[in-house]
Amino acid sequence: MDVVAEDKNLSRLTNPGPDDQLRAILKGSSFDDYNSPLFIAWQLNSACNLGCLHCCEEAGHSMPDEMTKEQALDFCEQIAELNIPYMAISGGEPLLCPHFFDVCESIRSHNISLKIETNGEFIDEKTALKLTDLKLRSVQISLDGATAETHERLRVEGDWDKAIQACKYLVKNGGNTEIVFVPTKFNIHEVGDVIDLAYSLGSYGVYTGKIMRIGRAAKNWDILSPSAEEYEKFFDVLKEKTAAYEGKMKVYYYPYDVIEELKYRLECPSASLLVVPNGKVKLIGPLPFICGDLKKESLSQIWGNYKKAWQNPEVIEFTKKVIAEPKLLAESNNWRQI
Amino acid sequence: MNFTEHTKIREEKFGTVVFDTLTEKIFITDQIGGDILRLIEQGKDLPVILSVLHDNYDGDEQNVEKDVVEFIDQLKSSNIVSV
Ligand SMILES: C[S@@+](CC[C@H](N)C(=O)[O-])C[C@H]1O[C@@H](n2cnc3c(N)ncnc32)[C@H](O)[C@@H]1O
Ligand code: SF4
């Protein structure tokens, strides 16, 4: 029996990007060899209480045609039937979805590993306890600043104190809590302090990487995008903090940007699907292509569509255009059926 | 003998894949390893596993037993199966 991958960040493991080591390890098992996805990222809803300047989903209001509770639970059953090991639920703000806990309970009843991405603002002591009882892989809280001022400048209408309090409640109850930090011109200088803060809060890990030029981030790119020098310092701090917290807390960062990711994906798509709130399934976040609709097709059929879609000349041509002209990333939320 | 809660087993074109969703380790086994995993999944214990393998594969009985016991010990120490 061979251990082919060990102690890798989950998203890297199930979503191997331009990582030579992981690429070598998983050689011979391309996405096409898998009978079903290894990982599903599910944007459960589009509603959100915040209006973050960088929001890749352009979240705010609910979509009129979001999946109903019954459709969502049927999807959970299909995930279990296909024996998919890993899932992440995001949004919008997933805790605003009325059937959020029903969905999580269903997924966890099949022992599927589940991460939740949240702004943390609806996690009071009682909710923290409910989340902890689900034995989640982790609850990831977005913290975009070491101070309320910085966090709330980017996270419009956000409340830094509530996000911090959410971490405290989760940690107190023994929940696996992680911090996610997205660097922009406004907050990139605070990354080191955010990591120190995460440690002092008892977090299991910190995730970060370059901001993706999609959604509202694409629209606000000129004011948000850090410079090359700022990124250089950022990665220096990350290296230093990774070493400093070794054995105490995980510091995960992905050094590539969306364009580098797309170049790699053209050659080597991941064994994962991205489901948006109305049940449509995207090829990958930064591209506008939809390869299926869970309201009309089974998950298994959509996995077949997904495999074929990466061979579709329209997808290949458009992806090459985006690589040559990153401004086209602004199209990512103008979905196109293929 | 049973798989631990956080273990998922899948048959793929290139072998049987074991996902330890807790530690995020992935193990890939060859065909004989896959057969053993399927038998464990069906709730079979060591004597049954040995007799099925003996019927399906050539090889000296003692060596097969030694290999299977080692394999199962590895599964136990990796926390993939519990007794
Ligand atoms: C879209 S949000 C949804 C979950 C929840 N509302 C929250 O903010 O955590 C999921 C994650 O994506 C991150 N994110 C949003 N826009 C991003 C962008 N343009 N680039 C990279 N990450 C982004 C958020 O900070 C958050 O950690
Ligand atoms: S990043 Fe999260 S909290 Fe901010 S607007 Fe988007 S969905 Fe809402």
CSV table of C-alpha atoms and ligand atoms in Angstrom, one decimal:
chain,number,residue,atom,x,y,z
A,1,MET,CA,0.0,0.0,0.0
A,2,ASP,CA,1.4,3.3,-1.0
A,3,VAL,CA,0.9,6.7,0.7
A,4,VAL,CA,0.6,8.9,-2.3
A,5,ALA,CA,-0.1,12.2,-0.6
A,6,GLU,CA,0.3,13.2,3.0
A,7,ASP,CA,-0.2,16.3,5.1
A,8,LYS,CA,-1.2,18.5,2.1
A,9,ASN,CA,-3.6,21.3,2.3
A,10,LEU,CA,-6.9,19.8,1.3
A,11,SER,CA,-7.6,22.2,-1.5
A,12,ARG,CA,-4.2,21.4,-2.9
A,13,LEU,CA,-4.7,17.7,-2.5
A,14,THR,CA,-8.1,17.5,-4.2
A,15,ASN,CA,-7.3,20.3,-6.5
A,16,PRO,CA,-3.7,19.9,-7.5
A,17,GLY,CA,-2.5,23.1,-9.1
A,18,PRO,CA,0.9,23.9,-10.4
A,19,ASP,CA,2.6,22.0,-7.6
A,20,ASP,CA,5.4,19.9,-9.0
A,21,GLN,CA,5.7,17.6,-6.0
A,22,LEU,CA,2.0,16.9,-5.9
A,23,ARG,CA,1.8,16.5,-9.7
A,24,ALA,CA,4.5,13.9,-9.5
A,25,ILE,CA,2.8,12.1,-6.7
A,26,LEU,CA,-0.6,11.9,-8.5
A,27,LYS,CA,0.9,11.1,-11.9
A,28,GLY,CA,-1.2,8.4,-13.5
A,29,SER,CA,-4.4,9.5,-11.8
A,30,SER,CA,-5.7,12.4,-13.8
A,31,PHE,CA,-9.2,13.8,-13.2
A,32,ASP,CA,-10.4,11.7,-16.1
A,33,ASP,CA,-9.5,8.5,-14.3
A,34,TYR,CA,-11.9,9.2,-11.4
A,35,ASN,CA,-15.4,7.8,-11.5
A,36,SER,CA,-16.7,10.8,-9.6
A,37,PRO,CA,-15.3,14.0,-8.2
A,38,LEU,CA,-13.0,14.0,-5.2
A,39,PHE,CA,-14.2,17.4,-4.0
A,40,ILE,CA,-17.3,19.5,-4.3
A,41,ALA,CA,-17.3,23.2,-3.6
A,42,TRP,CA,-20.9,24.4,-3.0
A,43,GLN,CA,-22.0,28.0,-2.9
A,44,LEU,CA,-25.2,27.3,-1.0
A,45,ASN,CA,-26.8,30.7,-1.3
A,46,SER,CA,-26.2,34.2,-2.7
A,47,ALA,CA,-27.6,36.2,0.2
A,48,CYS,CA,-25.1,38.1,2.3
A,49,ASN,CA,-25.2,40.7,5.1
A,50,LEU,CA,-22.0,42.3,3.8
A,51,GLY,CA,-20.9,44.0,0.6
A,52,CYS,CA,-17.1,43.2,0.5
A,53,LEU,CA,-15.3,45.2,-2.1
A,54,HIS,CA,-13.4,42.1,-3.2
A,55,CYS,CA,-16.2,39.6,-3.2
A,56,CYS,CA,-15.6,37.0,-6.0
A,57,GLU,CA,-19.3,36.0,-5.9
A,58,GLU,CA,-20.7,39.5,-6.0
A,59,ALA,CA,-22.9,38.3,-3.2
A,60,GLY,CA,-25.7,40.3,-1.6
A,61,HIS,CA,-29.3,39.3,-2.6
A,62,SER,CA,-30.7,35.8,-3.1
A,63,MET,CA,-31.1,34.5,-6.6
A,64,PRO,CA,-34.7,34.0,-7.6
A,65,ASP,CA,-34.1,30.3,-8.6
A,66,GLU,CA,-31.9,29.0,-5.8
A,67,MET,CA,-32.2,25.3,-5.0
A,68,THR,CA,-35.0,24.5,-2.6
A,69,LYS,CA,-34.4,22.5,0.6
A,70,GLU,CA,-35.6,19.3,-1.1
A,71,GLN,CA,-33.4,19.8,-4.1
A,72,ALA,CA,-30.4,20.6,-1.9
A,73,LEU,CA,-31.0,17.4,0.2
A,74,ASP,CA,-31.4,15.3,-2.9
A,75,PHE,CA,-28.1,16.6,-4.1
A,76,CYS,CA,-26.6,15.6,-0.7
A,77,GLU,CA,-27.9,12.0,-1.2
A,78,GLN,CA,-26.2,11.9,-4.7
A,79,ILE,CA,-22.9,13.1,-3.2
A,80,ALA,CA,-23.1,10.2,-0.7
A,81,GLU,CA,-24.0,7.7,-3.4
A,82,LEU,CA,-21.0,8.7,-5.5
A,83,ASN,CA,-18.8,8.3,-2.4
A,84,ILE,CA,-17.3,11.8,-2.7
A,85,PRO,CA,-14.9,12.2,0.2
A,86,TYR,CA,-14.5,16.0,0.5
A,87,MET,CA,-16.8,19.0,0.4
A,88,ALA,CA,-16.8,22.7,1.2
A,89,ILE,CA,-19.8,24.9,1.7
A,90,SER,CA,-19.7,28.6,1.1
A,91,GLY,CA,-22.0,31.3,-0.2
A,92,GLY,CA,-23.0,34.2,0.0
A,93,GLU,CA,-23.1,33.9,3.7
A,94,PRO,CA,-24.1,30.2,4.2
A,95,LEU,CA,-25.4,30.7,7.7
A,96,LEU,CA,-28.1,32.8,6.2
A,97,CYS,CA,-29.5,29.9,4.3
A,98,PRO,CA,-32.6,28.5,6.1
A,99,HIS,CA,-31.6,24.9,5.4
A,100,PHE,CA,-27.9,25.3,6.1
A,101,PHE,CA,-27.9,22.9,9.1
A,102,ASP,CA,-30.1,20.3,7.4
A,103,VAL,CA,-27.6,20.2,4.5
A,104,CYS,CA,-24.6,20.0,6.8
A,105,GLU,CA,-26.3,17.2,8.9
A,106,SER,CA,-27.1,15.2,5.8
A,107,ILE,CA,-23.5,15.5,4.5
A,108,ARG,CA,-22.0,14.6,7.8
A,109,SER,CA,-24.3,11.7,8.3
A,110,HIS,CA,-22.5,10.1,5.4
A,111,ASN,CA,-19.1,10.8,7.0
A,112,ILE,CA,-18.1,13.2,4.2
A,113,SER,CA,-15.4,15.6,5.3
A,114,LEU,CA,-16.9,19.1,5.3
A,115,LYS,CA,-15.5,22.6,5.6
A,116,ILE,CA,-17.6,25.7,6.0
A,117,GLU,CA,-16.6,29.1,4.8
A,118,THR,CA,-18.3,32.0,6.7
A,119,ASN,CA,-17.9,35.6,7.7
A,120,GLY,CA,-18.5,34.4,11.2
A,121,GLU,CA,-21.1,37.1,12.0
A,122,PHE,CA,-23.9,34.7,12.8
A,123,ILE,CA,-22.0,32.4,15.1
A,124,ASP,CA,-23.1,33.0,18.7
A,125,GLU,CA,-22.4,30.5,21.5
A,126,LYS,CA,-25.3,28.3,20.6
A,127,THR,CA,-24.5,28.2,16.9
A,128,ALA,CA,-20.9,27.5,17.7
A,129,LEU,CA,-22.0,24.5,19.7
A,130,LYS,CA,-24.2,23.2,16.9
A,131,LEU,CA,-21.3,23.6,14.4
A,132,THR,CA,-18.9,21.8,16.8
A,133,ASP,CA,-21.4,18.9,17.2
A,134,LEU,CA,-21.2,18.4,13.4
A,135,LYS,CA,-17.5,17.4,13.7
A,136,LEU,CA,-16.6,19.5,10.7
A,137,ARG,CA,-13.2,19.3,9.1
A,138,SER,CA,-13.1,23.0,9.9
A,139,VAL,CA,-15.0,26.3,10.1
A,140,GLN,CA,-13.1,28.9,8.1
A,141,ILE,CA,-13.7,32.4,9.3
A,142,SER,CA,-12.8,35.3,7.0
A,143,LEU,CA,-10.5,37.8,8.8
A,144,ASP,CA,-9.2,40.5,6.5
A,145,GLY,CA,-7.4,42.6,9.0
A,146,ALA,CA,-5.7,42.5,12.4
A,147,THR,CA,-7.8,45.5,13.4
A,148,ALA,CA,-11.5,46.3,13.0
A,149,GLU,CA,-10.6,49.4,10.9
A,150,THR,CA,-8.8,47.5,8.2
A,151,HIS,CA,-11.2,44.5,8.2
A,152,GLU,CA,-14.3,46.7,7.9
A,153,ARG,CA,-12.8,48.9,5.2
A,154,LEU,CA,-12.7,45.9,2.9
A,155,ARG,CA,-15.7,44.1,4.4
A,156,VAL,CA,-18.3,46.8,4.0
A,157,GLU,CA,-20.9,46.5,6.8
A,158,GLY,CA,-18.7,43.9,8.4
A,159,ASP,CA,-18.1,43.6,12.1
A,160,TRP,CA,-14.6,42.5,13.1
A,161,ASP,CA,-15.6,42.0,16.8
A,162,LYS,CA,-18.2,39.4,15.8
A,163,ALA,CA,-15.8,37.5,13.6
A,164,ILE,CA,-13.3,37.4,16.5
A,165,GLN,CA,-16.0,36.4,18.9
A,166,ALA,CA,-17.1,33.6,16.5
A,167,CYS,CA,-13.5,32.2,16.6
A,168,LYS,CA,-13.5,32.3,20.4
A,169,TYR,CA,-16.8,30.4,20.7
A,170,LEU,CA,-15.7,27.8,18.2
A,171,VAL,CA,-12.3,27.2,19.8
A,172,LYS,CA,-13.9,27.2,23.3
A,173,ASN,CA,-16.2,24.3,22.2
A,174,GLY,CA,-13.3,22.4,20.6
A,175,GLY,CA,-14.2,23.2,17.0
A,176,ASN,CA,-11.5,23.1,14.4
A,177,THR,CA,-11.2,26.8,13.4
A,178,GLU,CA,-9.3,28.3,10.5
A,179,ILE,CA,-8.7,31.9,9.4
A,180,VAL,CA,-8.8,33.0,5.8
A,181,PHE,CA,-7.1,36.3,4.8
A,182,VAL,CA,-7.4,37.8,1.3
A,183,PRO,CA,-4.7,40.4,0.6
A,184,THR,CA,-5.5,43.7,-1.0
A,185,LYS,CA,-3.8,47.1,-1.0
A,186,PHE,CA,-5.8,47.9,2.1
A,187,ASN,CA,-4.7,45.1,4.3
A,188,ILE,CA,-1.7,43.3,2.9
A,189,HIS,CA,0.6,44.9,5.4
A,190,GLU,CA,-1.3,43.2,8.3
A,191,VAL,CA,-0.9,39.6,7.2
A,192,GLY,CA,1.8,38.9,9.8
A,193,ASP,CA,-0.4,40.4,12.6
A,194,VAL,CA,-3.4,38.4,11.4
A,195,ILE,CA,-1.4,35.2,11.6
A,196,ASP,CA,-0.2,36.1,15.2
A,197,LEU,CA,-3.8,36.9,16.1
A,198,ALA,CA,-5.0,33.6,14.6
A,199,TYR,CA,-2.5,31.8,16.8
A,200,SER,CA,-3.5,33.7,19.9
A,201,LEU,CA,-7.2,32.8,19.2
A,202,GLY,CA,-6.3,29.1,19.1
A,203,SER,CA,-6.9,28.6,15.4
A,204,TYR,CA,-5.9,25.4,13.7
A,205,GLY,CA,-4.6,27.2,10.6
A,206,VAL,CA,-4.5,30.2,8.4
A,207,TYR,CA,-5.2,30.2,4.7
A,208,THR,CA,-4.2,32.9,2.2
A,209,GLY,CA,-3.0,33.5,-1.3
A,210,LYS,CA,-3.3,36.1,-4.0
A,211,ILE,CA,-6.6,37.8,-4.5
A,212,MET,CA,-8.6,36.5,-7.5
A,213,ARG,CA,-9.5,39.0,-10.1
A,214,ILE,CA,-13.1,37.9,-10.3
A,215,GLY,CA,-16.5,39.3,-9.3
A,216,ARG,CA,-16.4,42.6,-7.5
A,217,ALA,CA,-12.6,42.2,-7.2
A,218,ALA,CA,-12.4,42.5,-11.0
A,219,LYS,CA,-14.5,45.7,-10.9
A,220,ASN,CA,-12.4,47.2,-8.1
A,221,TRP,CA,-9.1,45.8,-9.4
A,222,ASP,CA,-7.3,49.1,-9.7
A,223,ILE,CA,-7.9,50.0,-6.0
A,224,LEU,CA,-7.5,46.5,-4.6
A,225,SER,CA,-4.7,44.7,-6.4
A,226,PRO,CA,-1.4,44.8,-4.5
A,227,SER,CA,1.7,45.7,-6.3
A,228,ALA,CA,4.5,43.2,-7.1
A,229,GLU,CA,6.6,44.7,-4.3
A,230,GLU,CA,3.8,44.4,-1.8
A,231,TYR,CA,3.3,40.7,-2.8
A,232,GLU,CA,7.1,40.1,-2.5
A,233,LYS,CA,7.0,41.4,1.1
A,234,PHE,CA,3.8,39.4,1.7
A,235,PHE,CA,5.3,36.1,0.7
A,236,ASP,CA,8.5,36.9,2.7
A,237,VAL,CA,6.3,37.3,5.8
A,238,LEU,CA,4.4,34.1,5.0
A,239,LYS,CA,7.6,32.1,4.7
A,240,GLU,CA,8.8,33.6,8.0
A,241,LYS,CA,5.5,32.9,9.8
A,242,THR,CA,5.3,29.4,8.4
A,243,ALA,CA,8.6,28.6,9.9
A,244,ALA,CA,7.8,30.3,13.2
A,245,TYR,CA,4.5,28.4,13.7
A,246,GLU,CA,5.7,25.0,12.5
A,247,GLY,CA,4.3,22.3,14.7
A,248,LYS,CA,2.0,24.9,16.4
A,249,MET,CA,-0.4,26.1,13.7
A,250,LYS,CA,-0.6,25.5,10.0
A,251,VAL,CA,0.0,28.4,7.7
A,252,TYR,CA,-1.1,27.5,4.2
A,253,TYR,CA,-0.6,29.8,1.2
A,254,TYR,CA,-0.9,29.3,-2.5
A,255,PRO,CA,1.6,31.4,-4.4
A,256,TYR,CA,-0.1,31.4,-7.8
A,257,ASP,CA,-2.6,33.8,-9.3
A,258,VAL,CA,-5.7,32.9,-11.2
A,259,ILE,CA,-4.0,33.2,-14.6
A,260,GLU,CA,-1.3,30.7,-13.6
A,261,GLU,CA,-4.0,28.4,-12.2
A,262,LEU,CA,-5.9,28.6,-15.5
A,263,LYS,CA,-2.8,27.7,-17.6
A,264,TYR,CA,-2.4,24.7,-15.4
A,265,ARG,CA,-6.0,23.7,-15.5
A,266,LEU,CA,-6.2,23.7,-19.3
A,267,GLU,CA,-3.6,20.9,-19.2
A,268,CYS,CA,-4.7,19.2,-16.0
A,269,PRO,CA,-8.3,19.9,-14.8
A,270,SER,CA,-9.1,19.1,-11.2
A,271,ALA,CA,-11.3,16.3,-10.0
A,272,SER,CA,-13.7,18.8,-8.5
A,273,LEU,CA,-17.0,20.6,-9.2
A,274,LEU,CA,-18.2,24.0,-8.3
A,275,VAL,CA,-21.9,24.2,-7.6
A,276,VAL,CA,-23.6,27.6,-7.5
A,277,PRO,CA,-26.8,28.5,-5.6
A,278,ASN,CA,-29.3,27.7,-8.4
A,279,GLY,CA,-27.8,24.2,-8.9
A,280,LYS,CA,-25.8,25.0,-12.0
A,281,VAL,CA,-22.4,23.5,-12.0
A,282,LYS,CA,-19.4,25.6,-13.1
A,283,LEU,CA,-16.2,24.3,-14.7
A,284,ILE,CA,-14.1,26.4,-12.4
A,285,GLY,CA,-14.6,29.7,-10.6
A,286,PRO,CA,-12.7,32.1,-12.9
A,287,LEU,CA,-14.4,30.9,-16.1
A,288,PRO,CA,-18.0,31.6,-17.0
A,289,PHE,CA,-18.8,28.1,-18.3
A,290,ILE,CA,-21.7,26.0,-16.9
A,291,CYS,CA,-21.5,22.3,-17.6
A,292,GLY,CA,-24.7,21.1,-15.9
A,293,ASP,CA,-27.8,21.8,-14.0
A,294,LEU,CA,-28.6,19.7,-10.9
A,295,LYS,CA,-32.3,20.5,-11.2
A,296,LYS,CA,-32.3,18.7,-14.6
A,297,GLU,CA,-29.4,16.2,-14.5
A,298,SER,CA,-27.9,13.8,-12.1
A,299,LEU,CA,-24.5,14.5,-10.5
A,300,SER,CA,-23.1,11.5,-12.3
A,301,GLN,CA,-24.2,12.9,-15.7
A,302,ILE,CA,-22.8,16.3,-14.8
A,303,TRP,CA,-19.4,14.7,-14.0
A,304,GLY,CA,-19.4,13.2,-17.5
A,305,ASN,CA,-20.3,16.7,-19.0
A,306,TYR,CA,-17.5,18.2,-17.0
A,307,LYS,CA,-14.9,15.8,-18.3
A,308,LYS,CA,-16.0,16.5,-21.9
A,309,ALA,CA,-16.3,20.2,-21.4
A,310,TRP,CA,-12.5,20.6,-20.8
A,311,GLN,CA,-12.0,19.2,-24.4
A,312,ASN,CA,-14.6,21.7,-25.8
A,313,PRO,CA,-12.9,24.1,-28.3
A,314,GLU,CA,-15.0,27.0,-27.1
A,315,VAL,CA,-13.6,26.5,-23.5
A,316,ILE,CA,-10.1,26.0,-24.7
A,317,GLU,CA,-10.2,29.1,-26.9
A,318,PHE,CA,-11.8,31.3,-24.3
A,319,THR,CA,-9.4,30.2,-21.6
A,320,LYS,CA,-6.5,31.0,-23.8
A,321,LYS,CA,-8.0,34.5,-24.4
A,322,VAL,CA,-8.4,35.1,-20.7
A,323,ILE,CA,-4.8,34.0,-20.1
A,324,ALA,CA,-3.7,36.6,-22.8
A,325,GLU,CA,-6.1,39.2,-21.5
A,326,PRO,CA,-6.8,38.9,-17.8
A,327,LYS,CA,-9.4,41.7,-17.9
A,328,LEU,CA,-11.8,39.0,-19.4
A,329,LEU,CA,-11.9,37.5,-15.9
A,330,ALA,CA,-14.6,40.0,-15.2
A,331,GLU,CA,-16.8,37.8,-17.3
A,332,SER,CA,-16.6,34.9,-14.8
A,333,ASN,CA,-20.0,35.5,-13.3
A,334,ASN,CA,-21.8,36.0,-16.7
A,335,TRP,CA,-22.5,32.3,-16.9
A,336,ARG,CA,-22.6,30.6,-20.3
A,337,GLN,CA,-24.0,27.1,-20.9
A,338,ILE,CA,-21.7,24.8,-22.9
B,1,MET,CA,-12.8,-5.3,11.9
B,2,ASN,CA,-14.3,-2.2,10.4
B,3,PHE,CA,-13.3,1.0,8.6
B,4,THR,CA,-13.0,4.0,10.8
B,5,GLU,CA,-15.8,6.6,10.3
B,6,HIS,CA,-13.5,9.0,8.5
B,7,THR,CA,-12.3,6.5,5.9
B,8,LYS,CA,-13.7,6.4,2.3
B,9,ILE,CA,-12.8,3.7,-0.1
B,10,ARG,CA,-13.2,4.1,-3.9
B,11,GLU,CA,-12.6,1.8,-6.8
B,12,GLU,CA,-10.9,3.7,-9.6
B,13,LYS,CA,-9.4,2.8,-13.0
B,14,PHE,CA,-5.9,2.9,-11.5
B,15,GLY,CA,-6.5,1.0,-8.3
B,16,THR,CA,-8.4,1.1,-5.0
B,17,VAL,CA,-8.1,4.5,-3.3
B,18,VAL,CA,-8.4,5.0,0.4
B,19,PHE,CA,-9.1,8.5,1.7
B,20,ASP,CA,-8.4,9.2,5.3
B,21,THR,CA,-10.6,12.4,5.5
B,22,LEU,CA,-9.3,13.2,8.9
B,23,THR,CA,-5.6,13.3,8.2
B,24,GLU,CA,-6.2,14.1,4.5
B,25,LYS,CA,-3.9,11.2,3.5
B,26,ILE,CA,-4.6,9.2,0.3
B,27,PHE,CA,-3.5,5.6,-0.1
B,28,ILE,CA,-3.6,3.7,-3.3
B,29,THR,CA,-3.5,-0.1,-3.3
B,30,ASP,CA,-3.0,-2.7,-6.0
B,31,GLN,CA,-5.6,-5.4,-6.8
B,32,ILE,CA,-4.9,-7.7,-3.9
B,33,GLY,CA,-5.0,-4.8,-1.5
B,34,GLY,CA,-8.3,-3.8,-3.0
B,35,ASP,CA,-9.7,-7.3,-2.5
B,36,ILE,CA,-8.7,-7.2,1.1
B,37,LEU,CA,-10.3,-3.8,1.6
B,38,ARG,CA,-13.6,-5.0,0.0
B,39,LEU,CA,-13.6,-8.0,2.2
B,40,ILE,CA,-13.1,-5.8,5.3
B,41,GLU,CA,-16.0,-3.6,4.0
B,42,GLN,CA,-18.2,-6.7,3.9
B,43,GLY,CA,-17.3,-7.3,7.6
B,44,LYS,CA,-15.2,-10.4,7.0
B,45,ASP,CA,-12.5,-11.3,9.6
B,46,LEU,CA,-9.0,-12.5,9.0
B,47,PRO,CA,-9.6,-16.3,8.6
B,48,VAL,CA,-12.3,-15.6,5.9
B,49,ILE,CA,-10.0,-13.0,4.2
B,50,LEU,CA,-7.2,-15.5,4.1
B,51,SER,CA,-9.3,-18.3,2.7
B,52,VAL,CA,-10.8,-16.0,-0.1
B,53,LEU,CA,-7.3,-14.9,-1.1
B,54,HIS,CA,-6.0,-18.4,-1.0
B,55,ASP,CA,-8.8,-19.4,-3.4
B,56,ASN,CA,-8.1,-16.5,-5.8
B,57,TYR,CA,-4.4,-16.1,-5.8
B,58,ASP,CA,-1.4,-18.5,-6.2
B,59,GLY,CA,1.3,-18.4,-3.6
B,60,ASP,CA,2.6,-20.1,-0.6
B,61,GLU,CA,-0.1,-20.1,2.2
B,62,GLN,CA,2.3,-18.9,4.9
B,63,ASN,CA,3.7,-16.0,2.8
B,64,VAL,CA,0.2,-14.9,1.8
B,65,GLU,CA,-0.8,-14.9,5.5
B,66,LYS,CA,2.3,-12.9,6.5
B,67,ASP,CA,1.6,-10.3,3.7
B,68,VAL,CA,-2.1,-10.0,4.7
B,69,VAL,CA,-1.3,-9.6,8.4
B,70,GLU,CA,1.3,-7.0,7.6
B,71,PHE,CA,-1.2,-5.2,5.3
B,72,ILE,CA,-3.9,-5.2,8.0
B,73,ASP,CA,-1.5,-4.0,10.6
B,74,GLN,CA,-0.6,-1.1,8.4
B,75,LEU,CA,-4.3,-0.3,8.0
B,76,LYS,CA,-4.7,-0.4,11.8
B,77,SER,CA,-1.6,1.7,12.5
B,78,SER,CA,-2.8,4.2,9.9
B,79,ASN,CA,-6.1,4.3,11.7
B,80,ILE,CA,-8.0,3.2,8.6
B,81,VAL,CA,-9.5,0.1,10.3
B,82,SER,CA,-10.4,-0.5,13.9
B,83,VAL,CA,-10.9,-3.8,15.6
C,1,LIG,C1,-17.1,34.2,-1.2
C,1,LIG,S1,-16.8,34.0,0.5
C,1,LIG,C2,-18.3,33.2,1.1
C,1,LIG,C3,-18.2,32.8,2.5
C,1,LIG,C4,-18.4,34.0,3.5
C,1,LIG,N1,-19.4,34.9,3.1
C,1,LIG,C5,-17.1,34.6,3.8
C,1,LIG,O1,-16.9,35.8,3.4
C,1,LIG,O2,-16.2,34.0,4.4
C,1,LIG,C6,-15.6,32.6,0.6
C,1,LIG,C7,-14.2,33.1,0.7
C,1,LIG,O3,-13.7,33.7,-0.5
C,1,LIG,C8,-12.9,34.8,-0.1
C,1,LIG,N2,-12.9,35.7,-1.3
C,1,LIG,C9,-13.9,36.5,-1.6
C,1,LIG,N3,-13.5,37.2,-2.7
C,1,LIG,C10,-12.3,36.8,-3.1
C,1,LIG,C11,-11.4,37.1,-4.1
C,1,LIG,N4,-11.7,38.1,-5.0
C,1,LIG,N5,-10.2,36.5,-4.2
C,1,LIG,C12,-9.9,35.5,-3.2
C,1,LIG,N6,-10.7,35.2,-2.2
C,1,LIG,C13,-11.9,35.8,-2.2
C,1,LIG,C14,-13.6,35.3,1.1
C,1,LIG,O4,-12.7,36.2,1.8
C,1,LIG,C15,-13.9,34.1,1.8
C,1,LIG,O5,-12.9,33.6,2.6
C,2,SF4,S1,-16.9,37.7,0.7
C,2,SF4,FE1,-18.4,36.6,1.9
C,2,SF4,S2,-19.1,38.1,3.4
C,2,SF4,FE2,-18.1,39.3,1.8
C,2,SF4,S3,-19.8,39.9,0.4
C,2,SF4,FE3,-18.8,38.0,-0.4
C,2,SF4,S4,-20.1,36.4,0.4
C,2,SF4,FE4,-20.5,38.2,1.6
